[in-house]
Amino acid sequence: MDQEDKEERLCANPKKGTNQVAVGNYNERLVLQLVREHGELSKAEATRATGLSANAISVIFRSLEADGLLLRGEPIRGRVGAPSTPLRINPLAHSYVALKIGRRSMELAVVNFMGEVVTSKEMFQPFPTPATTLRFVQDELQDLLCSAKRTCKAISGMAIAMPFELWHWTDDFDAPAEEMEAWQDFDAEREIGKIVPWEVVLENDATAACRAEVVFGSHADKQDWIYFYVGTFIGGGIVLNGHVFRGRRGNAGGFGPMRVPDQEGGNRLVDHASLVTLERMVLDITGRSFSPYEASDDWGRFEPLVSDWITRAGRNLAHAVISSLSIIDFEAVIIDGAMPTEVTGRLVSEVISQLQQTDLQGVLMPEVEAGTFGRQARTIGAAATLVSAAYLPEQNTLLSG
């Protein structure tokens, strides 16, 4: 990002601080978020962006640097006055263990403070159970830490990203209801917490994927947007005023049940814009099984079915976008999923095309973009949940203070 672009983004959505001592922690989180969003930031840039005094910014920078959260960059010379030294996020400041429990796969990873996956272990499955989940963590955790060159003490916390109420909708992805019922009485936080030495937190998997985009993605110029994640089922998240809106039960943006026009296959978004739909299309037409998770970069051999699915998914996503825009005038839509980058790009283009052909009376055409993290969005999002809780400013911080 060049200097002119950075200045434009800093001014586009200013995040104002306060010079009152009582909310110093909020100001530190605010500055840390700005550094994360813009890659690196000088004291002068942080002062202009927040409205805090130059002295307050100096104190905050020194504190964040002393805590090991920020690293000094190379001094910027060639300007009037003393050289300016920008600071950037220290990726080694914290490491997190993230567990993604999906309907077709599980992933255990170490993620650093920049949202980068240091190392990971993955297991594919026809359906998940509590027993296989616990065994997977027990079998893989020690090797994972060794591969990442991390000790248990070097890990700052653990988070799980998983679909809520896994025992529901079993017919939709061909899982045995009697085995999936075990999830109803399984407290993942408590049970996994018994076999690991860290505090464990839980987040809905699609909400976590959305949080990965907010914390580690490149959307600092956007404040209100919708996020769709195309996995076995489709889910997503909602971002309001630059923050993930979880909803009363932590499941806001669960777009799967959203109604779309009646058509063959069903009238829910999940019936058309989910990868299980593509799995069934391939099996019904070719008689061959297709696991998009294990063949994530080799979908060409299943054409033209992939193209047919993209058209079908894009048309129904466009309906879902318009329904969402009728409630809140979101400025953007971000689409990601457990798909090759090329397929995600084609799906984004199809949604744009469908929106351009649709009657948009009463709503404004949003920006539609591809997400950043693909298959690992939910895993990275689990770590983002921990980073967000500890280091990102929330608007309610000032209100509750």
Coordinates of N, CA and C in Angstrom, one line a residue, residues 3 16 50 92 121 136 200 241 243 267 286 288 311-312 321 357-358 384 398:
Q3 N 1.7 5.5 0.2 CA 1.4 6.4 1.2 C 0.1 7.1 0.9
K16 N -12.0 7.3 16.1 CA -11.6 8.3 17.1 C -11.4 7.8 18.5
T50 N -6.7 9.1 14.9 CA -7.5 8.9 16.1 C -7.9 10.1 16.8
L92 N 5.0 -12.9 16.3 CA 5.4 -13.8 17.3 C 4.8 -13.4 18.7
K121 N -2.9 -29.8 11.1 CA -3.3 -31.2 10.9 C -4.7 -31.2 10.5
F136 N -9.1 -37.1 17.7 CA -8.3 -36.3 16.8 C -7.4 -35.3 17.6
V200 N -10.4 -22.7 26.9 CA -11.0 -23.0 25.5 C -12.3 -22.1 25.4
N241 N -20.7 -1.4 11.6 CA -19.8 -0.5 12.1 C -18.4 -1.0 12.3
H243 N -17.5 -4.1 13.1 CA -17.4 -5.1 14.1 C -18.4 -6.3 13.8
N267 N -36.5 -24.4 -1.5 CA -36.7 -23.0 -1.4 C -35.9 -22.3 -0.3
T286 N -22.8 -38.5 -12.6 CA -21.6 -39.4 -13.0 C -21.5 -40.7 -12.2
R288 N -20.0 -40.9 -9.6 CA -18.7 -40.8 -8.9 C -18.9 -39.9 -7.6
T311 N -23.7 -21.3 -11.5 CA -24.8 -20.5 -11.9 C -26.0 -20.6 -10.9
R312 N -26.2 -21.8 -10.5 CA -27.3 -22.1 -9.5 C -27.0 -21.4 -8.2
V321 N -28.8 -11.8 -1.2 CA -28.2 -10.4 -1.0 C -29.3 -9.4 -1.0
Q357 N -28.6 -8.1 -13.4 CA -29.8 -8.4 -14.2 C -31.1 -8.4 -13.4
T358 N -31.0 -8.1 -12.1 CA -32.1 -8.1 -11.2 C -32.7 -6.8 -11.0
A384 N -8.9 -15.7 15.4 CA -9.4 -14.3 15.4 C -10.3 -14.0 16.6
L398 N -16.8 1.6 25.6 CA -17.0 3.0 26.1 C -18.4 3.1 26.8

